[in-house]
PDB file of C-alpha atoms and ligand atoms in Angstrom:
ATOM      1  CA  MET A  22      10.071  34.506  11.645  1.00 79.00           C
ATOM      2  CA  TRP A  23       7.208  35.743  13.790  1.00 88.00           C
ATOM      3  CA  ILE A  24       5.583  32.342  13.447  1.00 91.00           C
ATOM      4  CA  LEU A  25       8.782  30.650  14.651  1.00 91.00           C
ATOM      5  CA  GLY A  26       8.779  32.871  17.736  1.00 90.00           C
ATOM      6  CA  ALA A  27       5.132  32.019  18.373  1.00 94.00           C
ATOM      7  CA  ILE A  28       5.751  28.273  18.089  1.00 95.00           C
ATOM      8  CA  LEU A  29       8.889  28.390  20.251  1.00 94.00           C
ATOM      9  CA  HIS A  30       7.238  30.457  22.946  1.00 95.00           C
ATOM     10  CA  ALA A  31       4.070  28.337  22.922  1.00 97.00           C
ATOM     11  CA  LEU A  32       6.057  25.086  23.321  1.00 98.00           C
ATOM     12  CA  TYR A  33       8.169  26.714  26.014  1.00 97.00           C
ATOM     13  CA  TYR A  34       5.093  27.844  27.897  1.00 98.00           C
ATOM     14  CA  ILE A  35       3.294  24.487  27.698  1.00 98.00           C
ATOM     15  CA  SER A  36       6.426  22.417  28.456  1.00 98.00           C
ATOM     16  CA  PRO A  37       5.591  21.691  32.138  1.00 98.00           C
ATOM     17  CA  ALA A  38       2.277  20.209  30.964  1.00 98.00           C
ATOM     18  CA  TYR A  39       4.026  18.035  28.350  1.00 98.00           C
ATOM     19  CA  CYS A  40       6.416  16.988  31.086  1.00 98.00           C
ATOM     20  CA  ALA A  41       3.644  16.081  33.554  1.00 98.00           C
ATOM     21  CA  ASN A  42       1.706  14.157  30.925  1.00 97.00           C
ATOM     22  CA  SER A  43       4.775  12.211  29.749  1.00 96.00           C
ATOM     23  CA  PHE A  44       6.030  11.259  33.197  1.00 97.00           C
ATOM     24  CA  ALA A  45       2.571  10.233  34.453  1.00 98.00           C
ATOM     25  CA  ILE A  46       3.012   7.006  32.478  1.00 95.00           C
ATOM     26  CA  PHE A  47       5.318   5.930  35.337  1.00 97.00           C
ATOM     27  CA  GLY A  48       2.226   5.845  37.517  1.00 97.00           C
ATOM     28  CA  PHE A  49       1.862   3.389  40.360  1.00 98.00           C
ATOM     29  CA  GLY A  50      -0.326   2.618  43.335  1.00 98.00           C
ATOM     30  CA  LYS A  51      -4.069   2.729  43.762  1.00 98.00           C
ATOM     31  CA  PRO A  52      -6.426   4.093  41.116  1.00 98.00           C
ATOM     32  CA  VAL A  53      -7.680   7.614  41.845  1.00 98.00           C
ATOM     33  CA  ASP A  54     -11.301   6.483  41.639  1.00 98.00           C
ATOM     34  CA  GLY A  55     -10.591   3.800  44.264  1.00 98.00           C
ATOM     35  CA  GLY A  56     -12.011   1.178  41.905  1.00 98.00           C
ATOM     36  CA  ARG A  57     -15.460   2.713  42.137  1.00 98.00           C
ATOM     37  CA  SER A  58     -18.042   2.540  39.371  1.00 98.00           C
ATOM     38  CA  TRP A  59     -21.055   4.611  38.393  1.00 97.00           C
ATOM     39  CA  LYS A  60     -23.938   2.986  36.533  1.00 96.00           C
ATOM     40  CA  GLY A  61     -21.833  -0.077  35.891  1.00 96.00           C
ATOM     41  CA  LYS A  62     -18.864   1.803  34.464  1.00 98.00           C
ATOM     42  CA  ARG A  63     -15.669   2.810  36.229  1.00 98.00           C
ATOM     43  CA  LEU A  64     -15.499   6.446  37.294  1.00 98.00           C
ATOM     44  CA  LEU A  65     -12.009   6.953  35.785  1.00 98.00           C
ATOM     45  CA  GLY A  66     -10.509   3.507  35.341  1.00 98.00           C
ATOM     46  CA  ASP A  67      -7.190   1.875  36.243  1.00 98.00           C
ATOM     47  CA  GLY A  68      -5.243   4.233  33.934  1.00 98.00           C
ATOM     48  CA  LYS A  69      -5.453   7.089  36.454  1.00 98.00           C
ATOM     49  CA  THR A  70      -3.370   6.310  39.538  1.00 98.00           C
ATOM     50  CA  TRP A  71      -2.327   8.386  42.552  1.00 98.00           C
ATOM     51  CA  GLY A  72       1.283   7.619  41.659  1.00 98.00           C
ATOM     52  CA  GLY A  73       0.821   8.968  38.129  1.00 98.00           C
ATOM     53  CA  LEU A  74      -0.754  12.094  39.528  1.00 98.00           C
ATOM     54  CA  LEU A  75       2.103  12.595  41.990  1.00 98.00           C
ATOM     55  CA  VAL A  76       4.863  11.989  39.426  1.00 98.00           C
ATOM     56  CA  GLY A  77       3.129  14.318  36.948  1.00 98.00           C
ATOM     57  CA  LEU A  78       2.739  17.127  39.471  1.00 98.00           C
ATOM     58  CA  ILE A  79       6.307  16.874  40.781  1.00 98.00           C
ATOM     59  CA  THR A  80       7.990  16.691  37.373  1.00 98.00           C
ATOM     60  CA  GLY A  81       5.815  19.507  35.975  1.00 98.00           C
ATOM     61  CA  MET A  82       6.556  21.664  39.008  1.00 98.00           C
ATOM     62  CA  LEU A  83      10.317  21.014  38.692  1.00 98.00           C
ATOM     63  CA  PHE A  84      10.269  21.784  34.982  1.00 98.00           C
ATOM     64  CA  GLY A  85       8.547  25.109  35.608  1.00 98.00           C
ATOM     65  CA  LEU A  86      10.964  25.849  38.438  1.00 97.00           C
ATOM     66  CA  MET A  87      13.855  25.361  36.032  1.00 96.00           C
ATOM     67  CA  TRP A  88      12.391  28.012  33.693  1.00 96.00           C
ATOM     68  CA  TYR A  89      11.757  30.252  36.688  1.00 96.00           C
ATOM     69  CA  PHE A  90      15.387  30.105  37.868  1.00 94.00           C
ATOM     70  CA  LEU A  91      16.724  30.595  34.354  1.00 92.00           C
ATOM     71  CA  SER A  92      14.452  33.643  34.128  1.00 91.00           C
ATOM     72  CA  GLN A  93      15.668  35.128  37.397  1.00 88.00           C
ATOM     73  CA  SER A  94      19.275  35.817  36.533  1.00 82.00           C
ATOM     74  CA  GLY A  95      20.146  33.237  33.939  1.00 73.00           C
ATOM     75  CA  PRO A  96      19.956  33.191  30.149  1.00 74.00           C
ATOM     76  CA  LEU A  97      16.190  33.693  29.940  1.00 79.00           C
ATOM     77  CA  ASN A  98      16.278  36.963  31.863  1.00 74.00           C
ATOM     78  CA  GLN A  99      16.603  39.140  28.780  1.00 71.00           C
ATOM     79  CA  VAL A 100      15.022  36.924  26.182  1.00 66.00           C
ATOM     80  CA  TYR A 101      12.402  38.515  24.016  1.00 67.00           C
ATOM     81  CA  TYR A 102      11.533  37.175  20.627  1.00 68.00           C
ATOM     82  CA  GLY A 103       9.554  40.001  19.104  1.00 69.00           C
ATOM     83  CA  VAL A 104       6.449  40.263  21.280  1.00 81.00           C
ATOM     84  CA  PHE A 105       7.232  37.019  23.088  1.00 89.00           C
ATOM     85  CA  ASP A 106       8.594  37.387  26.583  1.00 88.00           C
ATOM     86  CA  PHE A 107      10.260  34.249  27.926  1.00 91.00           C
ATOM     87  CA  ARG A 108      10.580  35.363  31.529  1.00 92.00           C
ATOM     88  CA  ILE A 109       8.715  33.258  34.085  1.00 94.00           C
ATOM     89  CA  THR A 110       7.989  35.280  37.202  1.00 93.00           C
ATOM     90  CA  ASP A 111       6.057  32.747  39.281  1.00 97.00           C
ATOM     91  CA  PRO A 112       7.905  29.774  40.838  1.00 98.00           C
ATOM     92  CA  PHE A 113       4.650  27.791  40.841  1.00 98.00           C
ATOM     93  CA  PHE A 114       4.113  28.262  37.116  1.00 98.00           C
ATOM     94  CA  GLY A 115       4.953  24.598  36.395  1.00 98.00           C
ATOM     95  CA  LEU A 116       2.653  23.365  39.127  1.00 98.00           C
ATOM     96  CA  TYR A 117      -0.324  25.275  37.684  1.00 98.00           C
ATOM     97  CA  LEU A 118       0.254  23.778  34.260  1.00 98.00           C
ATOM     98  CA  ALA A 119       0.799  20.289  35.689  1.00 98.00           C
ATOM     99  CA  LEU A 120      -2.341  20.541  37.832  1.00 98.00           C
ATOM    100  CA  GLY A 121      -4.343  21.580  34.788  1.00 98.00           C
ATOM    101  CA  ALA A 122      -2.806  18.845  32.653  1.00 98.00           C
ATOM    102  CA  MET A 123      -3.624  16.143  35.180  1.00 98.00           C
ATOM    103  CA  ALA A 124      -7.143  17.521  35.704  1.00 98.00           C
ATOM    104  CA  GLY A 125      -7.814  17.665  31.963  1.00 98.00           C
ATOM    105  CA  ASP A 126      -6.522  14.125  31.551  1.00 98.00           C
ATOM    106  CA  MET A 127      -8.833  12.871  34.301  1.00 98.00           C
ATOM    107  CA  VAL A 128     -11.864  14.730  32.964  1.00 98.00           C
ATOM    108  CA  ALA A 129     -11.202  13.067  29.598  1.00 98.00           C
ATOM    109  CA  SER A 130     -11.032   9.622  31.218  1.00 98.00           C
ATOM    110  CA  PHE A 131     -14.244  10.354  33.080  1.00 98.00           C
ATOM    111  CA  LEU A 132     -15.990  11.292  29.818  1.00 98.00           C
ATOM    112  CA  LYS A 133     -14.528   8.286  27.967  1.00 98.00           C
ATOM    113  CA  ARG A 134     -15.884   5.910  30.618  1.00 98.00           C
ATOM    114  CA  ARG A 135     -19.333   7.548  30.392  1.00 98.00           C
ATOM    115  CA  MET A 136     -19.237   6.968  26.619  1.00 98.00           C
ATOM    116  CA  GLY A 137     -18.428   3.333  27.280  1.00 97.00           C
ATOM    117  CA  ILE A 138     -14.844   3.556  25.978  1.00 98.00           C
ATOM    118  CA  GLU A 139     -12.595   1.246  27.985  1.00 96.00           C
ATOM    119  CA  ARG A 140      -9.353   2.329  29.639  1.00 97.00           C
ATOM    120  CA  GLY A 141      -6.600   2.665  27.028  1.00 94.00           C
ATOM    121  CA  LYS A 142      -8.954   2.551  24.022  1.00 95.00           C
ATOM    122  CA  PRO A 143      -8.489   5.641  21.846  1.00 94.00           C
ATOM    123  CA  LEU A 144     -10.717   8.661  21.515  1.00 96.00           C
ATOM    124  CA  TRP A 145      -9.073  10.713  18.785  1.00 94.00           C
ATOM    125  CA  GLY A 146      -8.567  14.348  19.504  1.00 95.00           C
ATOM    126  CA  MET A 147      -9.432  14.170  23.145  1.00 96.00           C
ATOM    127  CA  ASP A 148      -6.551  11.802  24.030  1.00 96.00           C
ATOM    128  CA  GLN A 149      -4.044  14.195  22.481  1.00 96.00           C
ATOM    129  CA  LEU A 150      -5.482  17.506  23.609  1.00 98.00           C
ATOM    130  CA  ASP A 151      -7.137  16.896  26.992  1.00 98.00           C
ATOM    131  CA  PHE A 152      -4.041  17.787  29.001  1.00 98.00           C
ATOM    132  CA  VAL A 153      -3.203  20.866  26.888  1.00 98.00           C
ATOM    133  CA  LEU A 154      -6.700  22.291  27.306  1.00 98.00           C
ATOM    134  CA  GLY A 155      -6.680  21.575  31.047  1.00 98.00           C
ATOM    135  CA  ALA A 156      -3.229  23.108  31.482  1.00 98.00           C
ATOM    136  CA  LEU A 157      -4.097  26.287  29.583  1.00 98.00           C
ATOM    137  CA  LEU A 158      -7.385  26.676  31.446  1.00 98.00           C
ATOM    138  CA  PHE A 159      -5.565  26.536  34.794  1.00 98.00           C
ATOM    139  CA  ALA A 160      -2.729  28.780  33.599  1.00 98.00           C
ATOM    140  CA  TYR A 161      -5.200  31.334  32.280  1.00 98.00           C
ATOM    141  CA  PHE A 162      -6.584  31.843  35.789  1.00 98.00           C
ATOM    142  CA  LEU A 163      -3.479  31.193  37.898  1.00 98.00           C
ATOM    143  CA  ALA A 164      -0.313  32.149  36.048  1.00 97.00           C
ATOM    144  CA  PRO A 165       0.654  35.829  35.707  1.00 95.00           C
ATOM    145  CA  THR A 166       1.662  35.407  32.042  1.00 93.00           C
ATOM    146  CA  PHE A 167      -0.195  33.674  29.248  1.00 96.00           C
ATOM    147  CA  ILE A 168      -0.043  32.951  25.547  1.00 97.00           C
ATOM    148  CA  ILE A 169      -1.818  34.688  22.663  1.00 96.00           C
ATOM    149  CA  LEU A 170      -4.531  33.171  20.475  1.00 97.00           C
ATOM    150  CA  GLU A 171      -2.169  32.332  17.610  1.00 96.00           C
ATOM    151  CA  GLU A 172       0.027  30.349  19.996  1.00 97.00           C
ATOM    152  CA  PHE A 173      -3.015  28.497  21.328  1.00 98.00           C
ATOM    153  CA  ILE A 174      -3.985  27.485  17.782  1.00 98.00           C
ATOM    154  CA  ALA A 175      -0.395  26.430  17.073  1.00 97.00           C
ATOM    155  CA  LEU A 176      -0.466  24.152  20.140  1.00 98.00           C
ATOM    156  CA  LEU A 177      -3.727  22.540  19.033  1.00 98.00           C
ATOM    157  CA  ILE A 178      -2.039  21.618  15.730  1.00 97.00           C
ATOM    158  CA  ILE A 179       1.452  20.753  16.949  1.00 97.00           C
ATOM    159  CA  THR A 180       0.551  18.660  20.012  1.00 98.00           C
ATOM    160  CA  PRO A 181      -1.198  15.848  18.075  1.00 96.00           C
ATOM    161  CA  LEU A 182       1.719  15.817  15.604  1.00 96.00           C
ATOM    162  CA  ILE A 183       4.255  15.432  18.419  1.00 95.00           C
ATOM    163  CA  HIS A 184       2.068  12.717  19.895  1.00 92.00           C
ATOM    164  CA  LEU A 185       2.032  10.875  16.570  1.00 92.00           C
ATOM    165  CA  LEU A 186       5.791  11.226  16.178  1.00 93.00           C
ATOM    166  CA  GLY A 187       6.361   9.930  19.712  1.00 90.00           C
ATOM    167  CA  ASN A 188       4.162   6.929  19.018  1.00 88.00           C
ATOM    168  CA  GLN A 189       6.073   6.134  15.808  1.00 92.00           C
ATOM    169  CA  ILE A 190       9.318   6.115  17.787  1.00 93.00           C
ATOM    170  CA  ALA A 191       7.765   3.954  20.514  1.00 89.00           C
ATOM    171  CA  TYR A 192       6.508   1.556  17.836  1.00 91.00           C
ATOM    172  CA  LEU A 193       9.821   1.370  15.977  1.00 93.00           C
ATOM    173  CA  THR A 194      11.723   0.777  19.230  1.00 92.00           C
ATOM    174  CA  LYS A 195       9.143  -1.921  20.027  1.00 88.00           C
ATOM    175  CA  GLN A 196       7.871  -0.262  23.189  1.00 84.00           C
ATOM    176  CA  LYS A 197       4.404  -0.081  21.736  1.00 80.00           C
ATOM    177  CA  LYS A 198       2.515  -2.749  19.792  1.00 83.00           C
ATOM    178  CA  VAL A 199       0.387  -0.428  17.679  1.00 77.00           C
ATOM    179  CA  ARG A 200       1.628   2.344  15.449  1.00 77.00           C
ATOM    180  CA  TRP A 201      -0.655   5.091  16.805  1.00 71.00           C
TER     181      TRP A 201
HETATM  182  N1  LIG B  13      -1.116   7.110  34.250  1.00 77.98           N
HETATM  183  C1  LIG B  13      -1.258   6.985  35.622  1.00 77.98           C
HETATM  184  N2  LIG B  13      -1.866   7.961  36.345  1.00 77.98           N
HETATM  185  C2  LIG B  13      -2.316   9.091  35.738  1.00 77.98           C
HETATM  186  C3  LIG B  13      -2.168   9.247  34.349  1.00 77.98           C
HETATM  187  C4  LIG B  13      -1.558   8.235  33.630  1.00 77.98           C
HETATM  188  O1  LIG B  13      -0.843   5.968  36.206  1.00 77.98           O
HETATM  189  N3  LIG B  13      -2.891  10.050  36.493  1.00 77.98           N
HETATM  190  C5  LIG B  13      -0.428   6.028  33.493  1.00 77.98           C
HETATM  191  C6  LIG B  13      -1.326   4.790  33.339  1.00 77.98           C
HETATM  192  O2  LIG B  13      -0.493   3.657  33.388  1.00 77.98           O
HETATM  193  C7  LIG B  13      -1.886   4.975  31.931  1.00 77.98           C
HETATM  194  C8  LIG B  13      -0.736   5.615  31.192  1.00 77.98           C
HETATM  195  O3  LIG B  13      -0.126   6.454  32.159  1.00 77.98           O
HETATM  196  O4  LIG B  13      -2.274   3.754  31.347  1.00 77.98           O
HETATM  197  C9  LIG B  13      -1.140   6.409  29.959  1.00 77.98           C
HETATM  198  O5  LIG B  13      -2.024   7.452  30.306  1.00 77.98           O
HETATM  199  P1  LIG B  13      -3.353   7.713  29.487  1.00 77.98           P
HETATM  200  O6  LIG B  13      -3.117   7.522  28.034  1.00 77.98           O
HETATM  201  O7  LIG B  13      -3.902   9.016  29.935  1.00 77.98           O
HETATM  202  O8  LIG B  13      -4.328   6.562  30.069  1.00 77.98           O
HETATM  203  P2  LIG B  13      -5.052   5.348  29.350  1.00 77.98           P
HETATM  204  O9  LIG B  13      -4.501   4.075  29.911  1.00 77.98           O
HETATM  205  O10 LIG B  13      -5.065   5.518  27.893  1.00 77.98           O
HETATM  206  O11 LIG B  13      -6.529   5.442  29.927  1.00 77.98           O
HETATM  207  P3  LIG B  13      -7.752   6.360  29.474  1.00 77.98           P
HETATM  208  O12 LIG B  13      -8.544   5.538  28.491  1.00 77.98           O
HETATM  209  O13 LIG B  13      -8.484   6.593  30.738  1.00 77.98           O
HETATM  210  O14 LIG B  13      -7.204   7.615  28.873  1.00 77.98           O
HETATM  211 MG1  LIG B  14      -4.452   6.818  26.430  1.00 77.98          MG
END
């Protein structure tokens, strides 16, 4: 049951980053790199827009704020699951995770373009984990609470699986042309 607590708490903690990353697909407006290239390749590409960044940051912030308010007096105020404390004490918790998620996602796009991988073409591993690594890096330095190593490892395994599951649903509901 300890492992269940670890998985639950890890998903709970990372949820603003999942939120930011999912809602960024509703991006709009100008590309963050302003259409600029470096050595003949786009800096980030058209898949990173200011609108996506904004939507990701706002939704991630709101998601974290929800956990914060539920921690203040609501149902999460007394929730411990063994060693796992579910109280969020910083109202900006979600923003830190969203900022990290968006930064990690952009760093990944930057690296993909340098490797000559076009916008939207897959780079296995990085596409699924970039935002998680970015979010946890930011949270490690900014948020007053953090996760333990076992939870980190759980997230590295579970996130790609959730990604795969989401893509299967998108494929079966015909919102995506490829299965992965
Ligand atoms: N998106 C956005 N702005 C962001 C992040 C994402 O507008 N900051 C939108 C884009 O429409 C993007 C989609 O969300 O195509 C999916 O995001 P992602 O998979 O990260 O981008 P890709 O198009 O796959 O591009 P890349 O190869 O650079 O990862
Ligand atoms: Mg992609």
